[in-house]
Amino acid sequence: EKMNSTMSEEPDALSVVNQLRDLAADPLNRRAIVQDQGCLPGLILFLDHPNPQVVHSALLALRYLAECRANREKMKSELGMMLSLQNVIQKTTTPGETKLLASEVYDILQSSNLSDMDSVSEQNYRRRKAQFFLGSTNKRAKTVVLHIDGLDDSSRRNLCEEALLKIKGVISFTFQMAVQRCVVRIRSDLKAEALATAIASTKVMKAQQVVKSESGEEMLVPFQDTPVEVEQNTDLPEYLPEDESPTKEQDKAVSRVGSHPEGAASWLSTAANFLSRSFYW
């Protein structure tokens, strides 16, 4: 009896990895997460999880962490990291967006210790290799830069993130909160308008596209107001049984934690504790 009650209090893998992803989204937390003893090994193990949502979320967390240059060497040399990324890329059952996201993380880490001169030829080599890995599923990705009116705190960022994650064809995204921007990597067959439609659906934010003119100056281009049909992401099945789906209250707690490094630190130890219990029995 007693065993069961403690088991049900355990956070499940998806909620743990989503919390880590939300913490990693805040640049202030990125060094701490990588320095922590349990989090990086835990994220690597999540890459092998049977739930595709857990794998995708772990990759988004790694993508955020890799943005901090100071983290890259440690991440690259972490036991199993590069191999697990390759496994995700090569696995035939991996959804296309997830493959592209994994190869993006792989490339960032792989070129981490090269001088700028080396990195150009190295990246070309990597790109060929990544295409070889990805085979026919590699529909080329493109980058869209959005300026988002109303993107001014972490709860808005969470709303924006939820809206983008629902779109089939979104690979990854990075927020630049100070300038109200979001850099989104999408499959080349997805229209950028779909992103604007999703962000407009939050009712509190509106997106414009940032484009460079021929002279290299940045301009904001409004999207047409006709909403496009957004294809929902069916590649990542809803995996939680009905009775376990996390409540909105928990979501609020996550966004609060994300914006306070000291809250993050205590949460990290909880996560690491969970990870060591779940993986090393």
XYZ file of C-alpha atoms in Angstrom:
281
model
C 0.000 0.000 0.000
C 2.576 2.514 1.197
C 4.730 2.021 -1.897
C 1.868 3.047 -4.159
C 1.111 6.277 -2.369
C 4.731 7.454 -2.594
C 4.893 6.452 -6.252
C 1.893 8.585 -7.122
C 3.481 11.640 -5.497
C 6.520 11.285 -7.740
C 6.521 13.776 -10.599
C 6.344 11.958 -13.942
C 9.074 12.174 -16.574
C 7.139 14.594 -18.787
C 6.491 17.120 -16.042
C 10.143 16.944 -14.917
C 11.523 17.435 -18.406
C 9.035 20.253 -19.100
C 10.149 22.021 -15.914
C 13.779 21.658 -16.974
C 12.904 23.011 -20.414
C 11.151 26.033 -18.872
C 14.099 26.687 -16.549
C 16.560 26.370 -19.448
C 14.524 28.915 -21.424
C 15.705 31.574 -18.956
C 19.314 32.562 -19.792
C 19.996 33.204 -16.091
C 19.595 29.498 -15.313
C 21.631 27.968 -18.135
C 25.028 27.822 -16.422
C 23.569 26.401 -13.210
C 21.724 23.594 -14.975
C 24.846 22.428 -16.809
C 26.989 22.674 -13.659
C 24.474 20.589 -11.706
C 25.530 16.965 -11.189
C 22.247 15.308 -12.148
C 20.504 17.411 -14.771
C 22.648 16.896 -17.860
C 22.935 13.101 -17.434
C 19.177 13.091 -16.803
C 18.415 15.010 -20.000
C 20.625 12.602 -21.963
C 18.696 9.648 -20.565
C 15.428 11.380 -21.470
C 16.581 11.302 -25.120
C 15.993 7.558 -24.979
C 12.528 7.801 -23.396
C 9.645 5.908 -25.083
C 7.355 8.976 -24.946
C 8.156 11.152 -28.001
C 7.012 14.283 -26.136
C 9.626 13.685 -23.434
C 12.347 13.345 -26.092
C 11.266 16.542 -27.867
C 11.093 18.502 -24.628
C 14.543 17.265 -23.552
C 15.943 18.403 -26.911
C 14.403 21.856 -26.503
C 16.030 22.096 -23.063
C 19.406 21.081 -24.543
C 18.911 23.580 -27.376
C 18.452 26.384 -24.834
C 21.457 25.233 -22.775
C 23.685 25.076 -25.875
C 22.935 28.719 -26.573
C 25.255 29.643 -23.732
C 28.739 29.291 -25.264
C 30.304 28.547 -21.899
C 28.188 25.380 -21.658
C 29.062 23.812 -24.982
C 32.339 22.057 -24.181
C 30.942 20.427 -21.054
C 27.786 19.373 -22.861
C 29.730 17.921 -25.766
C 31.986 15.867 -23.512
C 29.169 14.660 -21.234
C 28.991 10.856 -21.372
C 26.509 9.660 -24.002
C 25.491 13.122 -25.227
C 26.680 13.005 -28.845
C 25.805 9.329 -29.207
C 22.266 9.817 -27.904
C 21.735 12.763 -30.268
C 22.898 10.578 -33.171
C 20.522 7.822 -32.058
C 17.568 10.226 -32.103
C 18.587 11.421 -35.575
C 19.023 7.912 -36.978
C 15.990 6.247 -35.397
C 13.383 5.639 -38.084
C 10.504 6.220 -35.658
C 11.671 9.721 -34.674
C 9.253 12.443 -35.921
C 10.749 14.797 -38.534
C 10.750 17.949 -36.372
C 12.490 16.051 -33.585
C 15.192 14.806 -35.976
C 15.888 18.307 -37.214
C 16.030 19.671 -33.681
C 18.439 16.911 -32.621
C 20.721 17.585 -35.598
C 20.673 21.290 -34.774
C 21.850 20.600 -31.197
C 24.410 18.112 -32.525
C 25.857 20.692 -34.935
C 26.076 23.433 -32.300
C 27.973 21.165 -29.905
C 30.131 19.573 -32.581
C 31.518 22.903 -33.775
C 31.958 24.267 -30.236
C 35.745 24.084 -30.000
C 36.731 25.108 -33.502
C 38.248 28.413 -34.489
C 36.150 30.495 -36.880
C 38.300 29.522 -39.844
C 37.846 25.827 -39.213
C 34.199 26.114 -38.511
C 33.090 27.049 -42.016
C 34.506 23.954 -43.682
C 33.613 21.926 -40.611
C 29.992 23.081 -40.793
C 29.783 22.151 -44.458
C 31.079 18.708 -43.602
C 28.643 18.471 -40.675
C 25.786 19.566 -42.869
C 26.504 16.834 -45.388
C 26.805 14.348 -42.562
C 23.558 15.535 -40.979
C 21.793 15.143 -44.306
C 23.208 11.673 -44.568
C 21.839 10.921 -41.085
C 18.471 12.436 -41.797
C 18.081 10.789 -45.161
C 14.825 11.489 -46.916
C 13.113 13.031 -43.888
C 15.245 16.145 -44.066
C 12.911 18.729 -45.511
C 15.198 21.721 -45.294
C 14.581 24.041 -42.369
C 14.355 27.832 -42.493
C 14.628 30.545 -39.864
C 11.944 33.155 -39.257
C 12.554 36.122 -36.956
C 9.442 37.513 -35.300
C 8.945 40.769 -33.464
C 6.164 40.126 -30.959
C 4.203 43.058 -29.532
C 3.220 42.193 -25.977
C 6.081 39.732 -25.312
C 7.156 41.371 -22.100
C 7.252 38.852 -19.255
C 7.759 35.151 -18.604
C 4.050 34.301 -18.489
C 3.621 35.844 -21.955
C 6.662 33.893 -23.124
C 5.062 30.682 -21.845
C 1.855 31.490 -23.748
C 3.855 32.119 -26.878
C 5.814 28.892 -26.411
C 2.610 26.861 -25.990
C 1.128 28.377 -29.153
C 4.269 27.618 -31.199
C 4.626 24.062 -29.882
C 1.161 23.245 -31.209
C 2.142 23.930 -34.819
C 3.256 21.026 -36.962
C 6.540 21.981 -38.623
C 8.056 24.074 -35.814
C 11.500 22.726 -34.899
C 12.820 25.083 -32.266
C 12.584 28.638 -31.038
C 14.655 31.080 -29.034
C 13.346 34.128 -27.236
C 15.206 37.434 -27.068
C 13.037 39.022 -24.411
C 14.914 42.331 -24.236
C 13.974 43.141 -27.831
C 10.611 41.306 -27.892
C 11.812 38.839 -30.478
C 11.494 35.168 -31.144
C 13.746 33.332 -33.605
C 11.888 30.284 -34.929
C 13.286 27.383 -36.946
C 10.593 25.807 -39.097
C 10.403 23.233 -41.850
C 10.635 24.880 -45.228
C 7.146 23.752 -46.230
C 5.525 25.635 -43.335
C 4.302 29.167 -44.078
C 5.561 31.851 -41.690
C 1.983 33.187 -41.531
C 1.047 30.119 -39.508
C 3.311 31.409 -36.721
C 1.559 34.789 -36.758
C -1.848 33.117 -36.610
C -0.779 31.006 -33.622
C 0.597 34.025 -31.754
C -2.504 36.097 -32.537
C -4.582 33.263 -31.045
C -3.154 34.148 -27.604
C -5.284 37.350 -27.897
C -2.600 39.357 -26.060
C 0.254 39.317 -28.569
C 0.729 40.108 -32.239
C 3.674 39.163 -34.460
C 5.457 40.946 -37.290
C 8.257 39.465 -39.333
C 11.757 40.948 -39.121
C 13.396 41.006 -42.551
C 16.622 42.521 -43.857
C 16.458 44.990 -46.748
C 19.012 44.827 -49.548
C 21.116 47.434 -47.781
C 21.195 45.194 -44.697
C 18.777 47.235 -42.596
C 16.135 45.455 -40.578
C 12.488 46.150 -41.284
C 9.280 44.978 -39.659
C 6.755 43.509 -42.067
C 3.200 42.952 -40.823
C 1.558 39.656 -41.726
C -1.687 39.707 -43.698
C -4.657 39.686 -41.375
C -6.235 36.662 -43.019
C -5.619 33.795 -40.613
C -4.087 30.700 -42.198
C -5.168 27.190 -41.380
C -2.649 25.895 -38.818
C -2.006 22.175 -38.873
C -1.859 20.931 -35.298
C 1.158 18.904 -34.321
C 0.057 15.292 -34.353
C 3.595 13.904 -34.360
C 3.870 14.312 -30.614
C 0.935 12.417 -29.159
C -0.696 13.556 -25.932
C 0.781 10.940 -23.695
C -0.600 11.670 -20.239
C -3.492 9.532 -19.047
C -6.544 11.786 -18.472
C -6.444 11.561 -14.705
C -2.827 12.640 -14.525
C -2.807 15.697 -16.739
C -1.076 18.514 -14.844
C -3.258 21.311 -13.539
C -2.969 24.942 -14.517
C -1.768 25.709 -10.983
C 1.384 23.694 -11.595
C 2.016 25.610 -14.798
C 1.878 28.864 -12.875
C 4.414 27.527 -10.390
C 6.769 26.689 -13.258
C 6.687 30.171 -14.735
C 7.356 31.700 -11.323
C 10.325 29.402 -10.743
C 11.720 30.228 -14.170
C 12.178 33.876 -13.379
C 14.000 33.519 -10.040
C 17.430 31.881 -10.108
C 17.279 31.026 -6.384
C 13.933 29.261 -6.877
C 15.489 27.512 -9.837
C 18.367 26.223 -7.743
C 16.089 24.545 -5.218
C 13.978 23.146 -8.023
C 17.072 21.786 -9.734
C 17.976 19.729 -6.707
C 14.456 18.263 -6.696
C 14.775 17.418 -10.388
C 18.221 15.887 -9.956
C 16.911 13.861 -7.055
C 14.027 12.589 -9.164
C 16.356 11.787 -12.051
C 18.784 9.799 -9.935
C 15.931 7.805 -8.371
C 14.229 7.065 -11.630
C 17.266 6.098 -13.661
C 19.674 4.442 -11.311
C 17.555 1.989 -9.392
